[in-house]
Amino acid sequence: MRLIIVSGQSGAGKSIALRVLEDLGYYCVDNLPVSMLEAFICSEKKTKQNVAVSIDIRNLPKEPALFTDVLERLKKNSDVSIFFLHTGSDTLLKRYSETRRIHPLTLTEDKLSLQQAIEKERELLMPLKQDADLVVDSSDLSLHELSEIIRMRVEGRERKDLVMVFESFGFKYGLPADADYVFDARFLPNPHWEPALRALTGLDDPVKLFLEKQVDVVEFKSHVQNFLERWLPLLEKSNRSYLTIAIGCTGGKHRSVYLTQKIGEHFAQLGHQVQIRHTTFESNSKIS
């Protein structure tokens, strides 16, 4: 039996993660008291069904060590993973404003403001985040993107296959928090300075043609592919379920998008499980 503990900030997408896990055949329980967790897992082992349990600010013991002790005992007899979802404060404030939901910590005797509740929750959940096997920043993810991340991580682990996630980003927006490897493409020729290409992206044919004519771009792509091909067998043997490769340029629109797409497609053609994301310009509906 496999146990996945889903944790994270209120409003970061935990309910979405639980729905995905339920669709994958997991028996999902939300807001189960930690004091009942061991007994619950013991009873479910008889069914041999995988289980997902949400542990967050609502059911976390006041003494974090109590949950740590329970977790250590569970790990001795079960395959346990922790998925932690977090989101930037500005994004959470916007989500709460749009949905008019009440943050759990605003109902306490301290009568915290929403901003204070978000910051206190972040502090209280930090030990769980540090112990997590997967940390996902859902700030700029759509419902579909978050669902795909959870699904591919779980399916990759269960199939014992490494899921390769290729992610383009813009350095001016900050480094992606979940990247295992980051490659910097800012020194390569930039289509932004071509007026006819400025409004396009690295997925558009004119930009692709421009970049494919640049010797440095072709060589850089080849070197990244060769590096990953060289070390991928050892990474797969390390029993990890996913590998995130982030490629960035200044704005995350042209060079990084082109390289991410091409390199991701290359490894997909080799038979690997691949997910490709372009974080800067994807504009699907965001989580609310």
CSV table of C-alpha atoms in Angstrom, one decimal:
chain,number,residue,atom,x,y,z
A,1,MET,CA,0.0,0.0,0.0
A,2,ARG,CA,1.2,3.5,-0.8
A,3,LEU,CA,0.3,6.5,1.4
A,4,ILE,CA,0.4,10.0,0.0
A,5,ILE,CA,0.1,12.9,2.5
A,6,VAL,CA,-1.2,16.0,0.7
A,7,SER,CA,-0.4,19.2,2.6
A,8,GLY,CA,0.1,22.9,2.0
A,9,GLN,CA,-1.5,26.2,2.4
A,10,SER,CA,-5.2,26.8,2.4
A,11,GLY,CA,-6.2,27.8,-1.2
A,12,ALA,CA,-3.1,26.4,-2.8
A,13,GLY,CA,-4.9,23.5,-4.6
A,14,LYS,CA,-5.0,20.6,-2.1
A,15,SER,CA,-8.6,19.7,-3.0
A,16,ILE,CA,-7.6,19.5,-6.7
A,17,ALA,CA,-4.7,17.2,-5.8
A,18,LEU,CA,-7.0,14.9,-3.8
A,19,ARG,CA,-9.5,14.7,-6.8
A,20,VAL,CA,-6.6,13.7,-9.1
A,21,LEU,CA,-5.5,11.0,-6.7
A,22,GLU,CA,-9.0,9.8,-6.3
A,23,ASP,CA,-9.3,9.5,-10.1
A,24,LEU,CA,-6.0,7.4,-10.0
A,25,GLY,CA,-7.7,4.9,-7.7
A,26,TYR,CA,-6.6,6.3,-4.3
A,27,TYR,CA,-8.9,6.2,-1.3
A,28,CYS,CA,-8.8,9.9,-0.3
A,29,VAL,CA,-9.6,11.3,3.1
A,30,ASP,CA,-9.7,15.1,3.9
A,31,ASN,CA,-9.1,16.5,7.3
A,32,LEU,CA,-8.5,13.2,9.2
A,33,PRO,CA,-7.3,13.9,12.8
A,34,VAL,CA,-3.6,13.0,13.0
A,35,SER,CA,-4.4,11.0,16.2
A,36,MET,CA,-6.5,8.6,14.0
A,37,LEU,CA,-4.0,8.3,11.1
A,38,GLU,CA,-2.1,5.2,12.2
A,39,ALA,CA,-5.2,3.3,13.1
A,40,PHE,CA,-6.8,4.3,9.8
A,41,ILE,CA,-3.8,3.2,7.7
A,42,CYS,CA,-3.6,-0.1,9.6
A,43,SER,CA,-7.2,-0.9,8.8
A,44,GLU,CA,-6.8,0.1,5.1
A,45,LYS,CA,-3.8,-2.2,4.7
A,46,LYS,CA,-6.2,-5.1,4.6
A,47,THR,CA,-7.7,-3.8,1.4
A,48,LYS,CA,-4.3,-3.2,-0.2
A,49,GLN,CA,-5.7,0.1,-1.7
A,50,ASN,CA,-3.5,3.1,-2.0
A,51,VAL,CA,-4.5,6.0,0.3
A,52,ALA,CA,-4.2,9.8,0.2
A,53,VAL,CA,-4.7,11.9,3.4
A,54,SER,CA,-4.8,15.6,3.7
A,55,ILE,CA,-2.8,17.0,6.6
A,56,ASP,CA,-2.9,20.8,6.9
A,57,ILE,CA,-3.5,23.6,9.4
A,58,ARG,CA,-7.0,22.3,10.2
A,59,ASN,CA,-5.8,18.9,11.6
A,60,LEU,CA,-2.1,19.5,12.4
A,61,PRO,CA,-1.4,18.9,16.1
A,62,LYS,CA,-0.3,22.0,18.1
A,63,GLU,CA,2.9,20.1,18.8
A,64,PRO,CA,4.6,19.4,15.4
A,65,ALA,CA,6.7,16.7,17.0
A,66,LEU,CA,3.6,14.6,17.4
A,67,PHE,CA,3.0,14.4,13.7
A,68,THR,CA,6.7,13.8,13.1
A,69,ASP,CA,6.6,10.8,15.4
A,70,VAL,CA,3.5,9.4,13.6
A,71,LEU,CA,5.1,9.9,10.2
A,72,GLU,CA,8.3,8.1,11.2
A,73,ARG,CA,6.4,5.1,12.4
A,74,LEU,CA,4.3,5.0,9.2
A,75,LYS,CA,7.4,5.1,7.0
A,76,LYS,CA,8.7,2.0,8.7
A,77,ASN,CA,5.8,-0.1,7.4
A,78,SER,CA,4.4,1.8,4.4
A,79,ASP,CA,5.5,3.6,1.2
A,80,VAL,CA,4.9,7.2,2.3
A,81,SER,CA,5.3,10.4,0.2
A,82,ILE,CA,4.4,14.0,1.1
A,83,PHE,CA,3.1,16.3,-1.6
A,84,PHE,CA,3.2,20.0,-0.5
A,85,LEU,CA,1.4,22.8,-2.3
A,86,HIS,CA,2.2,26.4,-1.7
A,87,THR,CA,1.4,29.8,-3.3
A,88,GLY,CA,2.6,33.3,-3.0
A,89,SER,CA,0.8,35.6,-0.5
A,90,ASP,CA,-0.4,38.0,-3.2
A,91,THR,CA,-2.0,35.1,-5.1
A,92,LEU,CA,-3.6,33.7,-2.0
A,93,LEU,CA,-5.1,37.1,-1.1
A,94,LYS,CA,-6.5,37.4,-4.6
A,95,ARG,CA,-8.0,33.9,-4.5
A,96,TYR,CA,-9.6,34.5,-1.1
A,97,SER,CA,-11.0,37.9,-2.3
A,98,GLU,CA,-12.4,36.3,-5.5
A,99,THR,CA,-14.0,33.3,-3.8
A,100,ARG,CA,-14.9,35.0,-0.5
A,101,ARG,CA,-13.7,32.0,1.4
A,102,ILE,CA,-12.7,32.2,5.1
A,103,HIS,CA,-9.2,31.2,6.0
A,104,PRO,CA,-9.2,28.7,8.9
A,105,LEU,CA,-6.9,30.7,11.1
A,106,THR,CA,-9.1,33.8,10.9
A,107,LEU,CA,-11.6,31.9,13.0
A,108,THR,CA,-9.2,31.4,16.0
A,109,GLU,CA,-9.3,33.4,19.2
A,110,ASP,CA,-6.4,35.5,17.9
A,111,LYS,CA,-8.7,37.1,15.3
A,112,LEU,CA,-6.0,37.4,12.7
A,113,SER,CA,-6.4,39.4,9.5
A,114,LEU,CA,-6.3,37.4,6.3
A,115,GLN,CA,-2.7,38.5,5.6
A,116,GLN,CA,-1.6,37.6,9.2
A,117,ALA,CA,-3.4,34.2,8.8
A,118,ILE,CA,-1.6,33.4,5.6
A,119,GLU,CA,1.8,34.3,7.0
A,120,LYS,CA,1.2,32.3,10.3
A,121,GLU,CA,0.0,29.3,8.3
A,122,ARG,CA,3.2,29.4,6.1
A,123,GLU,CA,5.3,29.4,9.3
A,124,LEU,CA,3.4,26.6,11.0
A,125,LEU,CA,3.6,24.4,7.8
A,126,MET,CA,7.3,24.9,7.2
A,127,PRO,CA,8.4,21.7,8.8
A,128,LEU,CA,6.1,19.7,6.5
A,129,LYS,CA,7.3,21.6,3.5
A,130,GLN,CA,10.9,20.8,4.4
A,131,ASP,CA,10.1,17.1,4.6
A,132,ALA,CA,8.1,17.0,1.4
A,133,ASP,CA,9.0,14.7,-1.5
A,134,LEU,CA,7.3,17.0,-3.9
A,135,VAL,CA,6.8,20.8,-3.5
A,136,VAL,CA,4.6,22.5,-6.1
A,137,ASP,CA,4.2,26.3,-6.4
A,138,SER,CA,0.6,26.6,-7.8
A,139,SER,CA,0.8,30.5,-8.0
A,140,ASP,CA,0.7,30.5,-11.9
A,141,LEU,CA,-0.7,27.1,-12.6
A,142,SER,CA,-4.1,26.4,-14.2
A,143,LEU,CA,-6.4,23.7,-12.9
A,144,HIS,CA,-5.2,21.4,-15.7
A,145,GLU,CA,-1.5,22.1,-15.2
A,146,LEU,CA,-1.7,21.3,-11.5
A,147,SER,CA,-3.7,18.2,-12.2
A,148,GLU,CA,-1.1,17.0,-14.8
A,149,ILE,CA,1.8,17.6,-12.4
A,150,ILE,CA,0.2,15.5,-9.7
A,151,ARG,CA,-0.9,12.8,-12.1
A,152,MET,CA,2.4,12.4,-13.8
A,153,ARG,CA,4.3,12.3,-10.5
A,154,VAL,CA,2.1,9.6,-9.2
A,155,GLU,CA,2.0,7.5,-12.4
A,156,GLY,CA,5.7,7.8,-12.9
A,157,ARG,CA,6.4,6.6,-9.3
A,158,GLU,CA,3.9,3.6,-9.7
A,159,ARG,CA,5.3,2.6,-13.0
A,160,LYS,CA,8.9,3.0,-11.7
A,161,ASP,CA,9.5,5.4,-14.6
A,162,LEU,CA,11.2,8.7,-14.3
A,163,VAL,CA,9.0,11.6,-15.4
A,164,MET,CA,10.9,14.4,-17.1
A,165,VAL,CA,9.4,17.8,-16.7
A,166,PHE,CA,10.8,20.5,-19.0
A,167,GLU,CA,9.9,24.1,-18.0
A,168,SER,CA,10.6,27.4,-19.7
A,169,PHE,CA,10.7,30.6,-17.6
A,170,GLY,CA,11.8,34.2,-17.6
A,171,PHE,CA,14.7,35.2,-15.3
A,172,LYS,CA,13.0,38.6,-14.7
A,173,TYR,CA,10.2,36.8,-13.0
A,174,GLY,CA,12.4,34.7,-10.8
A,175,LEU,CA,13.8,31.1,-10.7
A,176,PRO,CA,11.3,28.2,-10.6
A,177,ALA,CA,11.2,26.7,-7.1
A,178,ASP,CA,10.9,23.1,-8.2
A,179,ALA,CA,13.8,22.9,-10.7
A,180,ASP,CA,16.4,20.2,-10.3
A,181,TYR,CA,18.6,21.7,-13.1
A,182,VAL,CA,18.5,25.2,-14.5
A,183,PHE,CA,20.0,26.2,-17.8
A,184,ASP,CA,20.6,29.9,-18.7
A,185,ALA,CA,19.9,30.8,-22.4
A,186,ARG,CA,20.2,34.6,-22.0
A,187,PHE,CA,23.5,34.8,-23.8
A,188,LEU,CA,22.0,33.4,-27.0
A,189,PRO,CA,20.8,35.5,-30.0
A,190,ASN,CA,17.5,37.1,-29.0
A,191,PRO,CA,14.5,37.3,-31.4
A,192,HIS,CA,13.1,40.1,-29.2
A,193,TRP,CA,15.3,42.5,-31.1
A,194,GLU,CA,13.8,41.5,-34.4
A,195,PRO,CA,10.6,43.7,-34.7
A,196,ALA,CA,8.8,41.1,-36.8
A,197,LEU,CA,9.4,38.4,-34.2
A,198,ARG,CA,8.9,40.4,-30.9
A,199,ALA,CA,5.2,39.7,-30.5
A,200,LEU,CA,5.6,36.0,-31.3
A,201,THR,CA,6.8,33.1,-29.1
A,202,GLY,CA,9.3,30.2,-29.4
A,203,LEU,CA,6.4,28.0,-30.6
A,204,ASP,CA,5.8,30.1,-33.7
A,205,ASP,CA,7.5,29.1,-37.0
A,206,PRO,CA,9.2,32.4,-37.7
A,207,VAL,CA,10.9,32.4,-34.3
A,208,LYS,CA,11.9,28.7,-34.7
A,209,LEU,CA,13.4,29.4,-38.1
A,210,PHE,CA,15.4,32.3,-36.7
A,211,LEU,CA,16.8,30.3,-33.8
A,212,GLU,CA,17.6,27.2,-35.9
A,213,LYS,CA,19.9,29.4,-38.1
A,214,GLN,CA,21.9,30.4,-35.0
A,215,VAL,CA,24.9,28.1,-34.6
A,216,ASP,CA,25.2,28.8,-30.8
A,217,VAL,CA,21.5,27.9,-30.3
A,218,VAL,CA,21.9,24.6,-32.1
A,219,GLU,CA,25.1,23.8,-30.2
A,220,PHE,CA,23.5,24.8,-26.8
A,221,LYS,CA,20.5,22.5,-27.4
A,222,SER,CA,22.8,19.7,-28.3
A,223,HIS,CA,24.9,20.1,-25.2
A,224,VAL,CA,21.9,20.2,-22.9
A,225,GLN,CA,20.5,17.0,-24.5
A,226,ASN,CA,23.9,15.3,-24.3
A,227,PHE,CA,24.3,16.2,-20.6
A,228,LEU,CA,20.9,14.8,-19.7
A,229,GLU,CA,21.4,11.7,-21.8
A,230,ARG,CA,24.7,11.1,-20.1
A,231,TRP,CA,23.4,11.3,-16.5
A,232,LEU,CA,19.8,10.1,-17.0
A,233,PRO,CA,20.5,6.4,-16.3
A,234,LEU,CA,22.0,7.2,-12.9
A,235,LEU,CA,19.2,9.5,-12.1
A,236,GLU,CA,16.7,6.8,-12.9
A,237,LYS,CA,18.6,4.3,-10.7
A,238,SER,CA,18.4,6.8,-7.7
A,239,ASN,CA,14.7,5.8,-7.3
A,240,ARG,CA,13.4,9.3,-7.9
A,241,SER,CA,10.1,9.6,-9.7
A,242,TYR,CA,10.5,12.9,-11.4
A,243,LEU,CA,13.2,15.3,-12.8
A,244,THR,CA,12.5,19.0,-13.5
A,245,ILE,CA,14.7,20.7,-16.1
A,246,ALA,CA,14.2,24.5,-16.3
A,247,ILE,CA,15.5,26.6,-19.2
A,248,GLY,CA,15.3,30.3,-18.8
A,249,CYS,CA,15.9,33.4,-20.9
A,250,THR,CA,15.2,37.1,-20.0
A,251,GLY,CA,11.5,37.2,-20.6
A,252,GLY,CA,10.7,33.5,-21.0
A,253,LYS,CA,9.0,34.0,-24.3
A,254,HIS,CA,11.4,33.1,-27.2
A,255,ARG,CA,14.7,31.3,-26.6
A,256,SER,CA,13.7,29.4,-23.5
A,257,VAL,CA,10.4,28.3,-25.0
A,258,TYR,CA,11.9,27.1,-28.2
A,259,LEU,CA,14.7,25.1,-26.4
A,260,THR,CA,12.3,23.7,-23.8
A,261,GLN,CA,9.9,22.5,-26.4
A,262,LYS,CA,12.6,21.0,-28.7
A,263,ILE,CA,14.5,19.2,-26.0
A,264,GLY,CA,11.3,18.0,-24.3
A,265,GLU,CA,10.1,16.6,-27.7
A,266,HIS,CA,13.5,14.9,-28.2
A,267,PHE,CA,13.3,12.9,-25.0
A,268,ALA,CA,9.6,12.1,-25.6
A,269,GLN,CA,10.7,10.6,-29.0
A,270,LEU,CA,13.2,8.5,-27.1
A,271,GLY,CA,10.3,7.0,-25.1
A,272,HIS,CA,10.6,8.9,-21.8
A,273,GLN,CA,7.6,10.2,-20.0
A,274,VAL,CA,7.7,13.9,-20.6
A,275,GLN,CA,5.8,17.0,-19.5
A,276,ILE,CA,6.4,20.4,-21.1
A,277,ARG,CA,5.4,23.7,-19.5
A,278,HIS,CA,5.9,27.3,-20.6
A,279,THR,CA,5.3,29.3,-17.4
A,280,THR,CA,5.5,32.8,-18.7
A,281,PHE,CA,2.9,33.0,-21.4
A,282,GLU,CA,0.5,30.2,-20.6
A,283,SER,CA,-2.8,31.9,-19.9
A,284,ASN,CA,-5.3,29.2,-19.0
A,285,SER,CA,-7.7,29.8,-16.1
A,286,LYS,CA,-5.8,29.9,-12.8
A,287,ILE,CA,-6.7,28.0,-9.7
A,288,SER,CA,-9.3,29.7,-7.5
